[in-house]
XYZ file of C-alpha atoms in Angstrom:
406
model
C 96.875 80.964 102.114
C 95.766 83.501 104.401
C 94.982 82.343 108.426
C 91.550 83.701 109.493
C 90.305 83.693 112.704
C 90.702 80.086 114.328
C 93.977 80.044 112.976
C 97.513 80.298 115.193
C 99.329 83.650 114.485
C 102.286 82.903 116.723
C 105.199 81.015 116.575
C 104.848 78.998 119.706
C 102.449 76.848 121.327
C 99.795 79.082 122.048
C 96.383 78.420 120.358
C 94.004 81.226 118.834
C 90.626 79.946 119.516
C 88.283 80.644 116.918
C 84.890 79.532 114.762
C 85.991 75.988 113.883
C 84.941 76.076 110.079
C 86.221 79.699 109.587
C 87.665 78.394 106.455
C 89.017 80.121 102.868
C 88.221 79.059 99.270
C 92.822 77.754 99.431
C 91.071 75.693 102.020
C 88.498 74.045 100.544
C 90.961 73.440 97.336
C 93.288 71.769 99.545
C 90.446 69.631 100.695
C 89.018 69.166 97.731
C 92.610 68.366 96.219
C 93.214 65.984 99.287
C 89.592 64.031 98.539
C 90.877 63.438 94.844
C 94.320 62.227 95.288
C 92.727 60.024 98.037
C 90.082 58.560 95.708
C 92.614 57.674 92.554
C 95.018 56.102 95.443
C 92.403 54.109 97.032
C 90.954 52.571 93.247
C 94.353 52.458 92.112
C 95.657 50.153 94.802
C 92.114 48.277 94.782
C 92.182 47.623 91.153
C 96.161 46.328 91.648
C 95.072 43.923 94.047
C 91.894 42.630 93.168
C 89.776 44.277 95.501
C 86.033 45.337 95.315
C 85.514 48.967 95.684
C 82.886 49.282 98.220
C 80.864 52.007 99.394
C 82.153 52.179 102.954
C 85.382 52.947 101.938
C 84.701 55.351 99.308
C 82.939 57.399 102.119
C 85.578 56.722 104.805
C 87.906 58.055 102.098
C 85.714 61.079 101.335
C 85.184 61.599 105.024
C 88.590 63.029 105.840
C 88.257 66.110 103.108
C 85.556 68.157 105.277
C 87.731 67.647 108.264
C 90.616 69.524 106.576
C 87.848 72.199 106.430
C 89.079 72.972 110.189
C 92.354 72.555 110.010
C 93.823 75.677 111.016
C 91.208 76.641 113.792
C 91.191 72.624 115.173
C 95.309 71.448 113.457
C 95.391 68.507 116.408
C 91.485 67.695 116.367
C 91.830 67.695 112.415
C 94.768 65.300 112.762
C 93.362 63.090 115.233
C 89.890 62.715 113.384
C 91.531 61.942 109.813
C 93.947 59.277 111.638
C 90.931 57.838 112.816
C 88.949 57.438 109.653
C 91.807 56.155 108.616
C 92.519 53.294 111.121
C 88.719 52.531 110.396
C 89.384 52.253 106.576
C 92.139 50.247 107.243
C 90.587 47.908 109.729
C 87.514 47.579 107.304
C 89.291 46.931 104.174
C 92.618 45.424 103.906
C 95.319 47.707 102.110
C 99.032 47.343 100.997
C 101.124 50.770 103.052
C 100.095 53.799 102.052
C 100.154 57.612 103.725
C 96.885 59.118 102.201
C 97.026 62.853 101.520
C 94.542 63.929 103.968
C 97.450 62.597 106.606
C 99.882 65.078 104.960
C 97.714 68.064 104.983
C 96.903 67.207 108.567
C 99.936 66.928 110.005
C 101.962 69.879 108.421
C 99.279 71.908 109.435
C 99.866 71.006 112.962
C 103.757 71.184 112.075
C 103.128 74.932 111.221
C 100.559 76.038 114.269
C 101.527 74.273 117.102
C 104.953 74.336 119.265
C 107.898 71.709 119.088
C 105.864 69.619 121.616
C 103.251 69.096 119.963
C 104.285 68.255 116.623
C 106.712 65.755 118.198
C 103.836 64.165 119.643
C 101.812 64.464 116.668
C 104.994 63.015 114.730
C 105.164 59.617 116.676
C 101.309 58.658 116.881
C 101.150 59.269 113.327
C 103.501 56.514 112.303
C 102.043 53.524 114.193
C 98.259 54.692 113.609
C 98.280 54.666 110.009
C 100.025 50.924 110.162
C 96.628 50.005 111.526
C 95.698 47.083 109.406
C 95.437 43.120 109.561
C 95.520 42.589 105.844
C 98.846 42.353 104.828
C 102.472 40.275 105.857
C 105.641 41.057 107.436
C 107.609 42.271 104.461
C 104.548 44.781 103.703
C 104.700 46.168 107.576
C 108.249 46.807 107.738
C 108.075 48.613 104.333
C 104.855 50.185 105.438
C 106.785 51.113 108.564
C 109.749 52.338 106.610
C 107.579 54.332 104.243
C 105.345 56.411 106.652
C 108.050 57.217 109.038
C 110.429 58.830 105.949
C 106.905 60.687 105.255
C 106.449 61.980 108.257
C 109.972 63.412 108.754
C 109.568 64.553 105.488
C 106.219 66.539 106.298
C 106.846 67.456 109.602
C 110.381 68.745 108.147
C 109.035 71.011 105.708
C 106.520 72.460 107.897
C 109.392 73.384 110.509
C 111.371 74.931 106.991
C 108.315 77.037 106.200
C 107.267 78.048 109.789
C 110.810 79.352 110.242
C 111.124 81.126 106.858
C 107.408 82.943 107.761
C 109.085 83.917 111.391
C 112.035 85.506 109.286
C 109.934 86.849 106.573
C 107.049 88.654 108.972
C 111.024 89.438 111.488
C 111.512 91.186 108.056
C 108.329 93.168 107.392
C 108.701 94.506 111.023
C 112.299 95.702 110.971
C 111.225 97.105 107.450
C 108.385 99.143 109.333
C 109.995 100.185 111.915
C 112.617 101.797 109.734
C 109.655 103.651 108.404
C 108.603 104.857 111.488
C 112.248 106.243 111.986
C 112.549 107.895 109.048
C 109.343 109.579 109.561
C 111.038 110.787 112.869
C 113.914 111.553 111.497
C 111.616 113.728 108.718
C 109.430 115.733 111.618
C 113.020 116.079 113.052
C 114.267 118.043 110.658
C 110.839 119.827 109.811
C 110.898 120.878 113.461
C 114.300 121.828 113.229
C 113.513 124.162 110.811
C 110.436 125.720 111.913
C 111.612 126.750 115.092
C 115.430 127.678 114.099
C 113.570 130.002 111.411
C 110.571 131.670 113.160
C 112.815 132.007 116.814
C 115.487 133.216 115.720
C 113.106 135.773 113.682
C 111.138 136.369 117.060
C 113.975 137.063 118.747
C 115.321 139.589 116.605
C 111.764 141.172 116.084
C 111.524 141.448 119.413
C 114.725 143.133 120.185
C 114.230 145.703 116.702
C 110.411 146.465 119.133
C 112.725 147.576 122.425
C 115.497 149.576 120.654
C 112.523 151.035 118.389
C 110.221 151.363 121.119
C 111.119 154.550 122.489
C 112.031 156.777 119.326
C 110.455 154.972 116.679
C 106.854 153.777 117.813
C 105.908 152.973 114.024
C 108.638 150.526 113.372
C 108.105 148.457 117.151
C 104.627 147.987 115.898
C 105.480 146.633 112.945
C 107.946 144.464 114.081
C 105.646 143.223 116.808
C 103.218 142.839 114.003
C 105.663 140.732 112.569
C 106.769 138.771 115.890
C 102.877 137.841 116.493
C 102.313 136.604 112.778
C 105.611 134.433 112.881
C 104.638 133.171 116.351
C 101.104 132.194 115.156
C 102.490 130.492 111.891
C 105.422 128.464 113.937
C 102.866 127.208 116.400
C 100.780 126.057 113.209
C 102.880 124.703 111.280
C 104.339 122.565 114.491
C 100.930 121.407 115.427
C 100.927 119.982 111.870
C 104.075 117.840 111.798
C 103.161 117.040 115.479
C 99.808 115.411 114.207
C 101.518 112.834 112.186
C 102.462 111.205 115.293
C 99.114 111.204 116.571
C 97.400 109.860 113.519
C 95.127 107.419 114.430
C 93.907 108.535 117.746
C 91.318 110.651 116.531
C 89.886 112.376 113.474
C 90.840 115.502 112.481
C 87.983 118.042 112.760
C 90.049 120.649 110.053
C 92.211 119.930 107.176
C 95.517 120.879 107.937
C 96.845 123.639 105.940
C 99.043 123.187 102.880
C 102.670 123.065 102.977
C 104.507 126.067 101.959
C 105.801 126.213 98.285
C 107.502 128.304 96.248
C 104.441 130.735 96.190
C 105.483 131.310 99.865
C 108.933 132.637 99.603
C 108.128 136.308 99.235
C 106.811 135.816 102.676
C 110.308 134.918 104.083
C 111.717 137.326 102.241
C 109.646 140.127 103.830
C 110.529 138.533 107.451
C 113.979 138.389 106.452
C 114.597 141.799 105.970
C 112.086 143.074 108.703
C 114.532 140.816 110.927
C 117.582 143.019 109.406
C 119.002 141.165 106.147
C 119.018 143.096 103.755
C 117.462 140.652 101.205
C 117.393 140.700 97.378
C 114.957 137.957 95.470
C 114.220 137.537 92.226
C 112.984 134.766 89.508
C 114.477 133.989 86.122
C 112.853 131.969 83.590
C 108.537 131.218 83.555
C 107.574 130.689 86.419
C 105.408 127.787 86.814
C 104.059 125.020 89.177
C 106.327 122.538 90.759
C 105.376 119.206 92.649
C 105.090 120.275 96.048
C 107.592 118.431 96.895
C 110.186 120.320 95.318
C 108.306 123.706 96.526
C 108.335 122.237 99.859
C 112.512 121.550 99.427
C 112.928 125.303 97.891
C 111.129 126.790 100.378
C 113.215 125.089 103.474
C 116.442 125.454 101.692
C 115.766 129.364 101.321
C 114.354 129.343 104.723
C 117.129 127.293 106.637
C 119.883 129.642 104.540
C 118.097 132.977 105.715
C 117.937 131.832 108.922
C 121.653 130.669 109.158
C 122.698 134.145 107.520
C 120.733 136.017 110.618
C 122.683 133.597 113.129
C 126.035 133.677 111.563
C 126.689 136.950 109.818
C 124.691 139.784 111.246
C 124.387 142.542 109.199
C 124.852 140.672 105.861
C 123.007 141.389 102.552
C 121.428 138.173 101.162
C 120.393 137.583 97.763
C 117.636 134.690 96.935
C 117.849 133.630 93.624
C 115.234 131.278 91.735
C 115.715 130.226 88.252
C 113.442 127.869 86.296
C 114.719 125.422 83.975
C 113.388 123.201 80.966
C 113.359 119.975 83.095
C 113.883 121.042 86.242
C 114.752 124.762 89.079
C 117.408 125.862 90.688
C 117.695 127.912 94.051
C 120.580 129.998 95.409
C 120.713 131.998 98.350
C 124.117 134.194 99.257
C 124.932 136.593 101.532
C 127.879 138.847 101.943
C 129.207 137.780 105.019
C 129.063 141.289 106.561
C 129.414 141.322 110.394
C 132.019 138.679 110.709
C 132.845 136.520 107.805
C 135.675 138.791 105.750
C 138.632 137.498 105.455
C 139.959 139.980 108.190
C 137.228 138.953 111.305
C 137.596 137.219 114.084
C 135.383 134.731 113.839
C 136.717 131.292 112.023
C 135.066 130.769 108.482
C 134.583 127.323 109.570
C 131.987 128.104 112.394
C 129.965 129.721 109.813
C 126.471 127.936 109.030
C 127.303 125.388 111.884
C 130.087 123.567 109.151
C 129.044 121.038 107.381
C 127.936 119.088 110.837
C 125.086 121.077 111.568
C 121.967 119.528 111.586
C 120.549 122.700 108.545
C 122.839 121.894 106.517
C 122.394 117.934 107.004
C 118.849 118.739 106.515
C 119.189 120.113 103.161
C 121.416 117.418 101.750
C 118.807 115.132 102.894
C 115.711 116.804 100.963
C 117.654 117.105 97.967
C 118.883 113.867 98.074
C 115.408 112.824 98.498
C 114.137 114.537 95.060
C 117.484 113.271 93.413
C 118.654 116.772 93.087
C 122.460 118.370 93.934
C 123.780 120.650 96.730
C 126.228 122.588 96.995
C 127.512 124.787 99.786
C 130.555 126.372 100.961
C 132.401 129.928 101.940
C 132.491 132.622 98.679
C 135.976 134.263 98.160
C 134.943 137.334 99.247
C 134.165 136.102 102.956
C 130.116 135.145 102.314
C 128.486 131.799 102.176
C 126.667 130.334 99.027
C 124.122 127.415 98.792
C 122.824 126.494 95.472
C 120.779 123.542 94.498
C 119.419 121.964 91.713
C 115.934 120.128 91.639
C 114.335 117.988 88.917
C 110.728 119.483 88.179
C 108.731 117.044 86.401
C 104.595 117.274 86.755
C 103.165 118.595 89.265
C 100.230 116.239 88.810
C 97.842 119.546 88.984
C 98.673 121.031 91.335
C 98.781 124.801 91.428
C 101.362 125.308 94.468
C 103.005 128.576 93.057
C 99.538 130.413 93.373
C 98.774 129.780 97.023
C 99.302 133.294 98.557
């Protein structure tokens, strides 16, 4: 039953304050439930004994029900008032032991909302007060006696079992989010990761093709600052986007942000990877068609961190991008020659190339394929390049039309 506003939502002994008869229809079942089992008890035990059922205790029996009403804003008030009406049924007509359910109701709700102090309290009034009666012997008070008290510790004992299993249970749902949260992190990470190792490292070499150009070749610097300004412009944009995500909430966004890049956008890193120097070969096998974006969005990284790692690792290498579509799902490849320092006969260690397999590109791309249940695989060619191939499941794209965006 959910707690509304008068309720507790703490574990200790600090009280919410709240409209007093903020209740919920579970409430006014339990009450209603509470009124019933009360009545059959009361005529039950009446007809057993021989006893008149009179009006006054009908309605000091139906009396505790709207009490229960307030239980969770009022849990000691609620308590005290039923224990009361009680006492005064008891004192007005003579009963054999009993522990009506209104007492039950009452005092696991204090059990639950209230600190160990004050359901011990609550625990040892309740016993005596509802022995309140001068209609029955010895025998009947020391069972009485016996009876309520093994209620109570039974009441008060599964309130305690159920307050600590909604402490672990709501412990739970917050360890749960705040792995969320870190795996969102971890996500805007990565994206970051690869937005700035791709469009930097392009900047930088765009802007050192504009000097050596600059002086012989005025044509080519202004393209490749042409170049340098768009990649500058899209790296900002595309940050500003993943950077929202951790503002969301603070205030409305006055634009939609721009799409995420698909497979519709790889001809665009293809371009930049050859203005940057890379020789770079793409092409597409099988129908093209469109993909969920998340898979676009996976292809599109794992050609753009592979491009980018190329540039880094093994300057003057030819890449080749290929794309193949599949029945039930695509596969991506991007290789390079290893030109510049990956034959078998350079200097530089084979294992440096592409960062290993430590790198956090390379840990990246295991991760998005992963993700879309796909395989990766990556390693050093024979012939001194470096290869990485995956393979993504394609199902519906659920309409939409990624591989058109331009």
């Amino acid at each position: 039953m959910p707690i509304r506003s008068g309720g507790r939502t703490g574990d200790g002994g600090a009280k919410a304050r709240g409209p007093a008869f903020d209740w919920t229809r579970n409430d006014a079942l339990v009450a209603i439930g509470a009124a019933v089992n009360d009545l059959i008890g009361y005529s039950l035990g009446a007809a057993d004994n021989g006893r008149p059922l009179t009006v006054q205790a009908l309605v000091l029996v139906v009396l505790a029900a709207p009490c229960l009403l307030a239980r969770r804003a009022r849990p000691v008030t609620v308590l005290c008032a039923v224990l009361a009406l009680g006492a005064a049924l008891n004192l007005t007509t003579p009963q054999g032991p009993h522990f009506s359910a209104a007492y039950m109701v009452a005092l696991y709700t204090v059990t639950r909302l209230r600190g160990p102090g004050v359901t011990a309290v609550a625990a040892v009034a309740t016993v005596p007060l509802t022995m309140i009666s001068g209609g029955y012997g010895d025998s009947s008070v020391l069972t009485g006696l016996l009876g309520n008290t093994v209620a109570v510790v039974l009441v008060v004992g599964t309130g305690l079992v159920v307050r600590r299993w909604q402490r672990e249970a709501e412990a739970k749902r917050t360890l749960l989010a705040d792995r969320a949260v870190a795996e969102e992190r971890r996500r805007i990470a990565r994206e970051l990761h690869d937005i700035v190792a791709h469009h930097i490292t392009t900047m930088q070499l765009m802007a050192g093709g504009a000097r050596a150009n600059l002086a012989h070749d005025p044509g080519a610097a202004r393209e490749a600052l042409v170049t340098l300004e768009d990649s500058g412009r899209m790296a900002l944009r595309e940050m500003r986007q993943l950077l929202d995500v951790l503002r969301a909430g603070e205030e409305p966004e006055q634009v939609p942000p721009a799409p995420q890049p698909g497979t519709g956008d790889l001809g665009r890193i293809i371009t930049e990877s050859r203005l940057a120097g890379t020789p770079t070969e793409f092409t597409v096998r099988g129908t093209a068609r469109p993909l969920p974006p998340t898979v676009g969005l996976t292809v599109f990284r794992i050609v753009q961190e592979a491009l980018t790692n190329a540039r880094k690792h093994a300057v003057g290498a030819r890449a080749q991008v290929r794309l193949t579509y599949g029945p039930d799902g695509v596969e991506v490849e991007v290789r390079d020659d290893g030109a510049g320092g990956a034959h078998p006969g350079s200097s530089r260690p084979a294992a440096s190339r592409h960062g290993s397999a430590s790198g956090y590109g390379l840990i990246g791309m295991r991760e998005r394929v992963a993700l879309q249940g796909g395989t990766l695989e990556t390693g050093s060619c024979d012939d001194g390049g470096f290869r990485v191939a995956a393979r993504l499941p394609a199902g519906d794209p659920g309409g939409h039309r990624e591989d058109r965006r331009g």
